[in-house]
Coordinates of C-alpha atoms and ligand atoms in Angstrom, one line a residue:
X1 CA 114.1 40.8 122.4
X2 CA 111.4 42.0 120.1
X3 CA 109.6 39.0 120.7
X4 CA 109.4 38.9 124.6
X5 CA 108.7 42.6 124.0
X6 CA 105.7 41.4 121.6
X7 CA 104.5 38.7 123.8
X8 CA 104.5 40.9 127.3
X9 CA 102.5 43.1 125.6
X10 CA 99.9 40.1 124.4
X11 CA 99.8 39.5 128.0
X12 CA 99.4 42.6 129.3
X13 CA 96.4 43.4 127.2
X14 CA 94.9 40.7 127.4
X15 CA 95.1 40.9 131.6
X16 CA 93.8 44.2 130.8
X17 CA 91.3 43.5 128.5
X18 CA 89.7 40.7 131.0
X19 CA 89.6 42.9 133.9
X20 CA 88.0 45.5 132.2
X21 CA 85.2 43.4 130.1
X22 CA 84.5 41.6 133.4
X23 CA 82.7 44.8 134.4
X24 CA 80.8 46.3 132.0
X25 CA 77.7 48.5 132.7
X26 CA 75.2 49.9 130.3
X27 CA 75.2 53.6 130.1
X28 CA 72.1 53.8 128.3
X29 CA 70.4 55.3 130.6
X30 CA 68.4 52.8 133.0
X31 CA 69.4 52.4 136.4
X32 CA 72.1 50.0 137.2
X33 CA 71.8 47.3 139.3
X34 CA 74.7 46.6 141.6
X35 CA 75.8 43.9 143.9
X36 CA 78.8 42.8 145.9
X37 CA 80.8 41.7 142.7
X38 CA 80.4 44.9 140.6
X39 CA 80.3 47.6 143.1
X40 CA 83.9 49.0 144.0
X41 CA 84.1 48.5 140.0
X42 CA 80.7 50.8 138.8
X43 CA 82.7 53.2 141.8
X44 CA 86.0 53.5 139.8
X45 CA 84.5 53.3 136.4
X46 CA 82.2 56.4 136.7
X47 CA 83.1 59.6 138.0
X48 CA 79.5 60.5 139.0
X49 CA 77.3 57.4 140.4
X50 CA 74.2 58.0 142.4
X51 CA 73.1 55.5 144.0
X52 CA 69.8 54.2 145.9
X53 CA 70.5 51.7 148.7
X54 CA 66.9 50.2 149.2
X55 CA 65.5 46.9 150.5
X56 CA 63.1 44.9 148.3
X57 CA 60.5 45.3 151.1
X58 CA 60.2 49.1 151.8
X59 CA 57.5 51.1 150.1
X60 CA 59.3 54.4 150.5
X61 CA 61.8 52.7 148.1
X62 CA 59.7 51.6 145.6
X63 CA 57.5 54.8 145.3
X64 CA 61.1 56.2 144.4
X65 CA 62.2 53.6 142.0
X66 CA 59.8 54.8 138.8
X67 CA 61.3 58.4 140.1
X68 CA 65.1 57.6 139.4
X69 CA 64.2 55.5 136.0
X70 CA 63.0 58.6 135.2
X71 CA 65.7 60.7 136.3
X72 CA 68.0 58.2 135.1
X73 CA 68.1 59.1 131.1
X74 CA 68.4 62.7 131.7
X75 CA 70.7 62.6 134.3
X76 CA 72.6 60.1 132.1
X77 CA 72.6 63.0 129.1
X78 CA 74.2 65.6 131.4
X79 CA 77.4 67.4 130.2
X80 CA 78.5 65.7 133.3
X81 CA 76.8 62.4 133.1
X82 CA 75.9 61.1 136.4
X83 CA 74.8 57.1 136.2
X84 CA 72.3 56.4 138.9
X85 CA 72.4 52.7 140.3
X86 CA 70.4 50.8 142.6
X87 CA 71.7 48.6 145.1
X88 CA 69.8 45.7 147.5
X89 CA 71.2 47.0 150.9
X90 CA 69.3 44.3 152.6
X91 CA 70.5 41.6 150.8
X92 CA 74.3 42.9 150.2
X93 CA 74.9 43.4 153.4
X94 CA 79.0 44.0 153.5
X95 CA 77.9 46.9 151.3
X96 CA 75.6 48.2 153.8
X97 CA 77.9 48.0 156.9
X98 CA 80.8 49.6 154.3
X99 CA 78.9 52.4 153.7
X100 CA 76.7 52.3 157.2
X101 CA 73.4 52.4 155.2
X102 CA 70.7 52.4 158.3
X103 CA 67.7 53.0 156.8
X104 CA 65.7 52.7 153.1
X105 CA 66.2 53.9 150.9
X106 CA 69.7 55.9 151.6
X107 CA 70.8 58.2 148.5
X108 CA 74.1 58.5 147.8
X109 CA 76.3 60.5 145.2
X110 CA 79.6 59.3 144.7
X111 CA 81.8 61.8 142.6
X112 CA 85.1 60.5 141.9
X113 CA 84.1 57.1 144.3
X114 CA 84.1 59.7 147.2
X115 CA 80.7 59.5 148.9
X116 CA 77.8 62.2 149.8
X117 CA 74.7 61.7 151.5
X118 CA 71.9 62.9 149.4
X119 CA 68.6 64.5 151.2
X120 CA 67.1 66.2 148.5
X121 CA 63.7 66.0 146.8
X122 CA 62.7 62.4 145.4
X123 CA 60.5 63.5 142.4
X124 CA 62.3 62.9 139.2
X125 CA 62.8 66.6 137.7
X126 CA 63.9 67.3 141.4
X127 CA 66.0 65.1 142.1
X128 CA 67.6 65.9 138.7
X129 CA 68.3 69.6 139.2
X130 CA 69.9 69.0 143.3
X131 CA 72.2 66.6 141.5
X132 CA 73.0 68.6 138.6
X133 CA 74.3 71.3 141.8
X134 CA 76.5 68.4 142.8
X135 CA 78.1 67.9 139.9
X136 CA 78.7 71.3 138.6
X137 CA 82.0 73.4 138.9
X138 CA 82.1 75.1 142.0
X139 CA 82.5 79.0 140.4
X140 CA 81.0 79.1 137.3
X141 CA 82.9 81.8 134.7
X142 CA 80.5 83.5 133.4
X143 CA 81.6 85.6 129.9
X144 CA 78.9 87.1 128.4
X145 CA 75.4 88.5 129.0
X146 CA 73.6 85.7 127.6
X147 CA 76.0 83.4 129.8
X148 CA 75.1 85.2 132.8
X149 CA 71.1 85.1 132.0
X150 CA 71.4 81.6 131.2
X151 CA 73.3 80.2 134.3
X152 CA 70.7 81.8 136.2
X153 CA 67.7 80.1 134.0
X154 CA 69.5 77.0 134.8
X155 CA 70.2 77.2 138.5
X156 CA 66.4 76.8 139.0
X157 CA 64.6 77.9 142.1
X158 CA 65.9 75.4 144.8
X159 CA 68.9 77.5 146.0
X160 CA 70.2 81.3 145.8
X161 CA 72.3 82.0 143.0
X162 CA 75.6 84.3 143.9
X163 CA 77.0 86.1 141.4
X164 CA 80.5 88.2 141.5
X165 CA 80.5 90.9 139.3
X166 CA 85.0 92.2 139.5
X167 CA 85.5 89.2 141.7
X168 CA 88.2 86.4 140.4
X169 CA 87.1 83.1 140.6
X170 CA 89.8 82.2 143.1
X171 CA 88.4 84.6 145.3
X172 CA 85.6 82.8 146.3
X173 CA 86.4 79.4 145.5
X174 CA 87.1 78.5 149.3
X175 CA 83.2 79.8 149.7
X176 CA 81.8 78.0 147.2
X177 CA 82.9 74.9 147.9
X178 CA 81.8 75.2 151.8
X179 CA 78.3 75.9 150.5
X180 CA 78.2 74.3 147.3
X181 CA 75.3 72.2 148.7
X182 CA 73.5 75.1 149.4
X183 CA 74.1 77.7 146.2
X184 CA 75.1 78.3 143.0
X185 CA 78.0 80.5 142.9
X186 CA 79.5 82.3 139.4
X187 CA 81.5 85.4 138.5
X188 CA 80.8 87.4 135.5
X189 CA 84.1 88.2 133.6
X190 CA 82.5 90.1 130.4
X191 CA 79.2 91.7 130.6
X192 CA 77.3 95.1 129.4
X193 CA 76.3 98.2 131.3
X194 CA 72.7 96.7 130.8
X195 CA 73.8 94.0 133.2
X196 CA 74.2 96.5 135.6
X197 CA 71.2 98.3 135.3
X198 CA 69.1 94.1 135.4
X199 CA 71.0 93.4 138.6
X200 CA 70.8 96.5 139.8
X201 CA 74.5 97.5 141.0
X202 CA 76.9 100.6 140.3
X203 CA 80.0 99.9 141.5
X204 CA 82.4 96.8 141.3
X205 CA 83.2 94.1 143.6
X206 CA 79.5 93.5 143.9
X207 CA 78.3 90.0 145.1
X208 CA 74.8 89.9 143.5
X209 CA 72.4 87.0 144.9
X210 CA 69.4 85.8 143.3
X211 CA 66.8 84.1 144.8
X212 CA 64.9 83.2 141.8
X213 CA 62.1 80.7 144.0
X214 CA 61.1 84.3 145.8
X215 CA 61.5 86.5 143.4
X216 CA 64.7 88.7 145.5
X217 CA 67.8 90.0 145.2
X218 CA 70.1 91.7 147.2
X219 CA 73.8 92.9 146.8
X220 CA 76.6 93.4 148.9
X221 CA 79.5 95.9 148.2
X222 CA 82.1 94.8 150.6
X223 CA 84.0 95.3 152.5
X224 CA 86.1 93.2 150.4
X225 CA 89.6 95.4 150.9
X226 CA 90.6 94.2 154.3
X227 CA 89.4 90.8 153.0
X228 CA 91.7 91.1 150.1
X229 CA 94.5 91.7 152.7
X230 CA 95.4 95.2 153.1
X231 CA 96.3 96.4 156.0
X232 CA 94.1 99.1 156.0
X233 CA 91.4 100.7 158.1
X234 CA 90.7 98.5 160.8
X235 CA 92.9 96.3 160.8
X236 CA 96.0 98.8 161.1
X237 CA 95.6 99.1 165.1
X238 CA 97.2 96.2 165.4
X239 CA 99.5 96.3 162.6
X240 CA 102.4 97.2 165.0
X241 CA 103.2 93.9 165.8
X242 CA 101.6 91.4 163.6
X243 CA 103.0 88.1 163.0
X244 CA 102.9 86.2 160.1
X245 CA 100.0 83.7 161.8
X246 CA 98.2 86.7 162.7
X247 CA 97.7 88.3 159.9
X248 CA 96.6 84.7 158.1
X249 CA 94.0 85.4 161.5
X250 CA 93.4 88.9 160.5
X251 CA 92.9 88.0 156.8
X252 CA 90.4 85.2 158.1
X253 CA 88.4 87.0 160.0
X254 CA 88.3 89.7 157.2
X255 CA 87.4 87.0 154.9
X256 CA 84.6 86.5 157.5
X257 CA 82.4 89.5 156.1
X258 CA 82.2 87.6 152.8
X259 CA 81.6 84.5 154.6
X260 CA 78.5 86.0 156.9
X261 CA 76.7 87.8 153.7
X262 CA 77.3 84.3 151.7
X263 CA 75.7 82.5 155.0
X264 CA 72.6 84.9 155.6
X265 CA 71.7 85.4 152.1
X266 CA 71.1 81.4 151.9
X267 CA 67.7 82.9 152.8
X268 CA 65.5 85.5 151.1
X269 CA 65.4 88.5 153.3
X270 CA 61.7 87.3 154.4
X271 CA 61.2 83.7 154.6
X272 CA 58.1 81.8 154.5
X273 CA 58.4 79.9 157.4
X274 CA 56.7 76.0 156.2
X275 CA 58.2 73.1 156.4
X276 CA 61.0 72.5 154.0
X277 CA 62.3 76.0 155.2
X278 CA 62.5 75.2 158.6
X279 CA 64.4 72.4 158.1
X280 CA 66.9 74.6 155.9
X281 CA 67.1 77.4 159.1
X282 CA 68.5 74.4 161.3
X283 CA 71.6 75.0 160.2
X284 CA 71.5 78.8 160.9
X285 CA 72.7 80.6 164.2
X286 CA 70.6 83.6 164.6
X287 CA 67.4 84.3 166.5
X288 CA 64.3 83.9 164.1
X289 CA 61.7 87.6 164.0
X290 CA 58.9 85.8 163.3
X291 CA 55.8 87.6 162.2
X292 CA 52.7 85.7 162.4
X293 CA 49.9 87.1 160.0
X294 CA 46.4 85.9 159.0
X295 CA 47.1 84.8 155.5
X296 CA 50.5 85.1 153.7
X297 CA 48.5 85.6 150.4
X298 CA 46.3 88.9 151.6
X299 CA 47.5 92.1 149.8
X300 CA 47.9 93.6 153.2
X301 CA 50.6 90.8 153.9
X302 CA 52.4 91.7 151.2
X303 CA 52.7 95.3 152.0
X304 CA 54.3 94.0 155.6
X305 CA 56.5 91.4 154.0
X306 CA 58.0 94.2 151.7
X307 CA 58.2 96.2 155.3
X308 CA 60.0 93.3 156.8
X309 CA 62.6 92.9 154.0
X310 CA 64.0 96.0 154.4
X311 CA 64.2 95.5 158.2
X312 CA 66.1 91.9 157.6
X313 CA 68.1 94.4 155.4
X314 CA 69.3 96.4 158.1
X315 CA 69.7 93.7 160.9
X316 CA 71.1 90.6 159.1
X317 CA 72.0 89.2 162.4
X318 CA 68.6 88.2 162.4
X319 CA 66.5 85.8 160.2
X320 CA 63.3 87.5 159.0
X321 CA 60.2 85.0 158.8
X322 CA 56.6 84.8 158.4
X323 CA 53.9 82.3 158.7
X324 CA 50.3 82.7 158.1
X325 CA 47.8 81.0 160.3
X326 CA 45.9 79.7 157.4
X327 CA 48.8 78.2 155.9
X328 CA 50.5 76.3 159.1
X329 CA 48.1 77.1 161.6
X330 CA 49.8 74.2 164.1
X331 CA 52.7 75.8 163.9
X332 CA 51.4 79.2 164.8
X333 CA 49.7 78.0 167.5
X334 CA 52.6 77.1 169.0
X335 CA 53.3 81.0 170.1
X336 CA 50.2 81.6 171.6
X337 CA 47.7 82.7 168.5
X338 CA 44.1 82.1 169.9
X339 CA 41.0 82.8 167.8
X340 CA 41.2 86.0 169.4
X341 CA 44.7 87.0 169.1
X342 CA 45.5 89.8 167.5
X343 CA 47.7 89.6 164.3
X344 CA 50.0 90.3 163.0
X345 CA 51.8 89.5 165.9
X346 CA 55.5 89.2 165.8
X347 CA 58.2 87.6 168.8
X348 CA 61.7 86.6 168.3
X349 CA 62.3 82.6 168.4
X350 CA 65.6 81.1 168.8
X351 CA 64.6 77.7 166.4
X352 CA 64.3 75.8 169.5
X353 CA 61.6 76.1 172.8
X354 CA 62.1 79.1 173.5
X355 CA 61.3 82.5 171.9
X356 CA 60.3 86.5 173.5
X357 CA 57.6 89.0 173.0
X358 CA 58.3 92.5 173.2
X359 CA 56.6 94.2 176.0
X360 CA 54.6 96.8 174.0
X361 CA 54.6 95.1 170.8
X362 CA 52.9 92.2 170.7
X363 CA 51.2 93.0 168.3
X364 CA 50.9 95.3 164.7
X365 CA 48.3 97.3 163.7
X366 CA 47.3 98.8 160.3
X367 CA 48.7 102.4 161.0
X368 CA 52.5 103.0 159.8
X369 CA 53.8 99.5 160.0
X370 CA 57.3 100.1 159.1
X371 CA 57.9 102.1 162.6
X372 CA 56.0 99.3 164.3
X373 CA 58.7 97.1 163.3
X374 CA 61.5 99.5 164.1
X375 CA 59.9 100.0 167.6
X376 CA 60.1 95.8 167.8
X377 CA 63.2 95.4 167.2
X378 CA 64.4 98.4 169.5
X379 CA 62.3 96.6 172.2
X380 CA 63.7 93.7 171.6
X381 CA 67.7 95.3 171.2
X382 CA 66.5 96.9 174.8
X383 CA 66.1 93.5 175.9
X384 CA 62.2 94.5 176.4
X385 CA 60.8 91.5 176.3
X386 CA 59.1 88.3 178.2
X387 CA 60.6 84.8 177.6
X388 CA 58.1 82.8 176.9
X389 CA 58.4 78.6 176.0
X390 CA 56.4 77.3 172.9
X391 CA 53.3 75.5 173.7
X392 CA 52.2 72.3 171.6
X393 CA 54.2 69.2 171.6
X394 CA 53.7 68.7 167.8
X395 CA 55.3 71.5 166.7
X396 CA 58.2 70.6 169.0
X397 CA 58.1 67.5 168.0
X398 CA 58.6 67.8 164.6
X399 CA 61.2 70.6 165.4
X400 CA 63.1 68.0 167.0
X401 CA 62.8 65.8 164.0
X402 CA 64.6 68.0 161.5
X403 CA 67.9 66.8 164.2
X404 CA 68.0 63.2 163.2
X405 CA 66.2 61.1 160.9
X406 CA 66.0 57.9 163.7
X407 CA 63.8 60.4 165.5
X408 CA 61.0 60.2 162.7
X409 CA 60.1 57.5 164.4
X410 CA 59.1 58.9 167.7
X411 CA 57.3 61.3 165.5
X412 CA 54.9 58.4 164.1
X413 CA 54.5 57.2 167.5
X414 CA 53.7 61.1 169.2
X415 CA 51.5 61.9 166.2
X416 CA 49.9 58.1 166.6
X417 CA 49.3 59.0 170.7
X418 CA 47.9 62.2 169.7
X419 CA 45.1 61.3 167.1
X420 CA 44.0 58.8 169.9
X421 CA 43.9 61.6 172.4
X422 CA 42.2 63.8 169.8
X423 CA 39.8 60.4 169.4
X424 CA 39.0 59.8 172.8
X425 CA 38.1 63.8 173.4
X426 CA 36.3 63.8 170.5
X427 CA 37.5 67.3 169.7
X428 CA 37.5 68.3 165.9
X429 CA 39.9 66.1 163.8
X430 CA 43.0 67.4 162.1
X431 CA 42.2 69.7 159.3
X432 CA 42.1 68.8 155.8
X433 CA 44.6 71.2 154.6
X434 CA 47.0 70.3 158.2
X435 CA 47.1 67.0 156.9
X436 CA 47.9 67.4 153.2
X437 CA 50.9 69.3 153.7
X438 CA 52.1 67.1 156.2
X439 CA 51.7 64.2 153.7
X440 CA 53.1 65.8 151.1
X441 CA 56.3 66.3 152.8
X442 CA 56.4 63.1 154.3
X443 CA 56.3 61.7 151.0
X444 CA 59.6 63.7 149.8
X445 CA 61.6 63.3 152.9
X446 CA 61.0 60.4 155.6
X447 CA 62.4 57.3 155.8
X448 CA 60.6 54.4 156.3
X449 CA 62.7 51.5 159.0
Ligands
NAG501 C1 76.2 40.7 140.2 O1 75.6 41.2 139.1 C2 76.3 40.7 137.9 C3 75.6 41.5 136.7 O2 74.2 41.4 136.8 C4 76.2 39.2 137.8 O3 76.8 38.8 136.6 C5 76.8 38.6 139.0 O4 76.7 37.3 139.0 C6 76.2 39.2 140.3 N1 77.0 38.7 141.4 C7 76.4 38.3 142.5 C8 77.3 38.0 143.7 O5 75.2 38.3 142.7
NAG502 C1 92.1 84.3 138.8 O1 91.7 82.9 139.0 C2 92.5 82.0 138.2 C3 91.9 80.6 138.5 O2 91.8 80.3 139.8 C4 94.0 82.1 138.5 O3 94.7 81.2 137.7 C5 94.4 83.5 138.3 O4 95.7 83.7 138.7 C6 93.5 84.5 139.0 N1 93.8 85.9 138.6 C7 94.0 86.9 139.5 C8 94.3 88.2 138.9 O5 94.0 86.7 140.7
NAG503 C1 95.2 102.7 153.1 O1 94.1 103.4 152.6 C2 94.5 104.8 152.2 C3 93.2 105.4 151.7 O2 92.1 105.0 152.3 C4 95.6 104.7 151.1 O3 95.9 106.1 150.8 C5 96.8 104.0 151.7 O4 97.7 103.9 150.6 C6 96.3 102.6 152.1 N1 97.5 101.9 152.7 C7 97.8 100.6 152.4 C8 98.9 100.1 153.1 O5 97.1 100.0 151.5

C-alpha cells in the first residue's frame, strides 16, 4: 500500500515537475518574448502580464520597444510585479485572431489572464505609473497622516485622486472599480485635525479630490444620507408604497449623487482644453463652456480661470474649459476667432459640430468679469443664444478621430489633402508650434497599420 502510495506520488511529481519546467520565464526583468507555445502558460503563471502585440515591420512598435525594456525592470520591482512581454502578432497569428489584435503595436494588461486594452502614454516612466493604477487595490486604506500624504505623492499627476475622509471602504468600492481607469480612490481611516485644515474640510463624510497635475481641489459633503439608505427627506414621498425593487431603485439613484460628483470631478473645475484632454472629455455628457482667451499663460487669464472655477463650481452640469489661441490656435479657429475677434470670447459646445453663442455675450471685457460670466450662463439657461456649426474640417476631423482608432487613417489622408491644398494656394504653411504639438501627440498615441 505504502508503496503504490510512494510511487503515485513519484509520478505525480514528476508530471508536475515537467509541466511546470517546460515553461519557465525569466523574471529578471527584461521583456519576455512570447509565442504560440508559451503564451496561455506566461498567462496563468503571472498574475500581472503586459504585453505588446507588435509586428517586426512597424516603426510605431519599435520606437516603443527601448520604452518597455525600460519600463520593464521597474515595473518588474513593483509590490505588485507586473512582467511585460512582447509578442510577434504578425507572425503568431492564432494569437492575434484570439485576442483580435488589429493594429501595431496593441498593449494589453492581463491581470489574473483577464485582458485590458491599454491606451495610455508609451514613454517609459509613463507607461509605468498608468500601469501601476491597474494593478493597485481599488480603495486604498489609508491610516495615518503620512499614509495619506504619501498615497497622494504616489498617485502622480495623470488622474484625480479621491479621498473619503468617514467613508468605509465598502462604500465606494462599487465606484472605484467603475472608474478605476480613470482615479485613484482611498479613504482615510486615522488622521489629525491638521489633515483637515491641508484638505481643507470641517465636517465628515467628505469626499476630497485632488487634482495634483492642476494644482485643485474640491470637496463634496453629500448628500450621502439618502445614499446610505434612509428613507428620509426626499425620498419619503414615496415611501408609502415602496417595494423592495424600488427602494434598491431609490437607493441607486441616491447613490447617483456620489456617482455624478465622482464623474465630473474626473476633470479640474477649469480644463485646459489641448489634445490629450479632449480626448479624456469624449467620454463625458455635458455641454462644454468654452472660453477662448489670447494666451492661457497671461496674468489676466489666470484671474478669469480662477473666475471660471468657481462658476464650474456652481453649475457642474457643465464642463468648464479654456483654450488660448496661442496655444491651439486651429482649434480656436474652429468657433469663429478672426484676427479681429474679440477675446475672451466664450460659447457653449456640445463636443461635437455644434456649439451656441449667447446673444449679448459674445464676448468678455476687462470690467467685473465674474458677472460677465454669470450673465453667460443666464443667457445661455434662457436659451439666449444662436446655434452656430464649427468651421474647419481639421478640427473636426480630428474630433472624429478620438471615436475610433481605424479613423486615424482618414486623418493622414485629410491632413495629406490639406497640406496639398495649402501647397497649391500657396498660403502660409502650418506653424511651427501647430505642428510640434501635433507630433508630439502623435508620437504617444497613433497606431501605425
Ligand atoms: C517559443 O519560445 C520558446 C522559448 O523561447 C522556444 O523554446 C519555443 O521553441 C518557441 N516555440 C515556437 C513555436 O516558436
Ligand atoms: C467596512 O468595510 C469592510 C471591508 O469592505 C467591511 O468588512 C466592514 O464590514 C465595513 N464596516 C462597516 C462599518 O460598514
Ligand atoms: C429623518 O430625519 C429626521 C431629522 O432630519 C430624523 O429625526 C428622523 O429620525 C429621520 N427618520 C428616519 C427614518 O431616518
Amino acid at each position: 500500500m505504502r508503496l503504490l502510495e510512494a510511487s503515485l506520488w513519484v509520478v505525480f511529481s514528476s508530471i508536475l515537475s515537467t509541466s511546470i519546467s517546460s515553461h519557465q520565464f525569466a523574471t529578471d526583468g527584461t521583456v519576455l518574448e512570447l509565442n504560440e507555445s508559451n503564451f496561455d502558460a506566461a498567462l496563468s503563471t503571472f498574475d500581472y502580464i503586459f504585453v505588446d502585440f507588435y509586428a517586426p515591420w512597424c516603426g510605431h512598435c519599435k520606437r516603443l520597444a527601448p520604452e518597455l525594456e525600460k519600463a520593464a525592470p521597474v515595473l518588474a520591482g513593483l509590490m505588485n510585479p507586473i512582467v511585460t512581454a512582447k509578442v510577434n502578432a504578425d507572425k503568431y497569428t492564432r494569437i492575434a485572431a484570439k485576442y483580435e489584435i488589429d493594429g501595431f503595436p496593441t498593449l494589453k494588461i492581463f491581470m489574473h489572464g483577464v485582458p485590458t486594452d491599454y491606451y495610455g502614454p508609451r514613454k517609459a516612466d509613463l507607461l509605468v505609473r498608468f500601469l501601476r493604477k491597474f494593478v493597485a487595490p481599488d480603495v486604498a486604506v489609508l491610516s495615518s497622516d503620512s499614509a495619506i500624504s504619501d498615497f497622494i505623492e504616489a498617485a502622480g499627476t495623470n488622474f484625480p485622486v479621491f479621498v473619503g475622509f468617514g467613508f468605509n471602504e465598502s462604500e465606494i468600492t462599487d465606484l472605484a472599480i467603475k472608474y478605476k481607469k480613470k482615479a485613484w480612490f482611498s479613504v482615510a481611516k486615522d488622521f489629525s485635525e491638521d489633515v483637515m485644515v491641508l484638505y481643507d474640510f470641517d465636517k465628515m463624510p467628505a469626499l476630497v479630490v485632488l487634482h495634483p497635475g492642476y494644482n485643485e481641489q474640491s470637496i463634496f459633503y453629500g448628500p450621502f444620507e439618502e445614499w446610505r439608505g434612509g428613507d428620509n427627506g426626499t425620498l419619503a414621498v414615496s415611501s408609502s408604497f415602496i417595494t423592495v425593487e424600488e427602494r434598491l431603485g431609490t437607493r441607486m439613484s441616491s447613490e447617483k449623487f456620489l456617482e455624478d460628483f465622482i464623474k465630473q470631478s474626473l476633470f479640474p473645475l477649469s480644463l485646459p482644453i489641448n489634445q490629450e484632454t479632449l480626448k479624456l472629455l469624449k467620454d463625458d455628457k455635458r455641454k462644454i463652456v468654452l472660453t477662448i482667451m489670447e494666451d492661457e499663460t497671461e496674468d489676466r487669464s489666470k484671474q478669469l480661470i480662477k473666475i471660471l472655477k468657481a462658476a464650474a463650481s456652481a453649475n457642474r452640469d457643465l464642463v468648464f474649459g479654456y483654450v488660448g489661441v496661442k496655444q491651439w490656435q486651429d482649434f480656436a479657429e474652429s468657433f469663429e476667432v478672426y484676427k479681429k475677434t474679440e477675446l475672451p470670447k466664450m460659447i457653449v459646445w456640445d463636443g461635437n459640430e455644434d456649439y451656441f453663442s449667447v446673444v449679448g455675450s459674445e464676448s468678455l471685457t476687462d470690467e467685473d468679469q465674474g458677472s460677465q460670466v454669470t450673465r453667460f450662463l443666464e443667457g445661455y439657461r434662457e436659451g439666449s443664444v444662436i446655434q452656430k456649426q464649427i468651421s474647419g474640417p481639421s478640427v473636426m476631423g480630428y474630433i472624429n478621430s478620438l471615436i475610433g482608432i481605424r479613423t486615424i487613417y482618414i486623418i493622414v489622408f485629410v491632413v495629406a489633402v490639406l497640406m496639398l491644398i495649402r501647397t497649391i494656394n500657396k498660403e502660409e504653411p502650418l506653424t511651427v508650434g501647430t505642428r510640434n504639438q501635433a507630433e508630439s501627440n502623435d508620437s504617444s498615441t497613433d497606431k501605425e497599420d
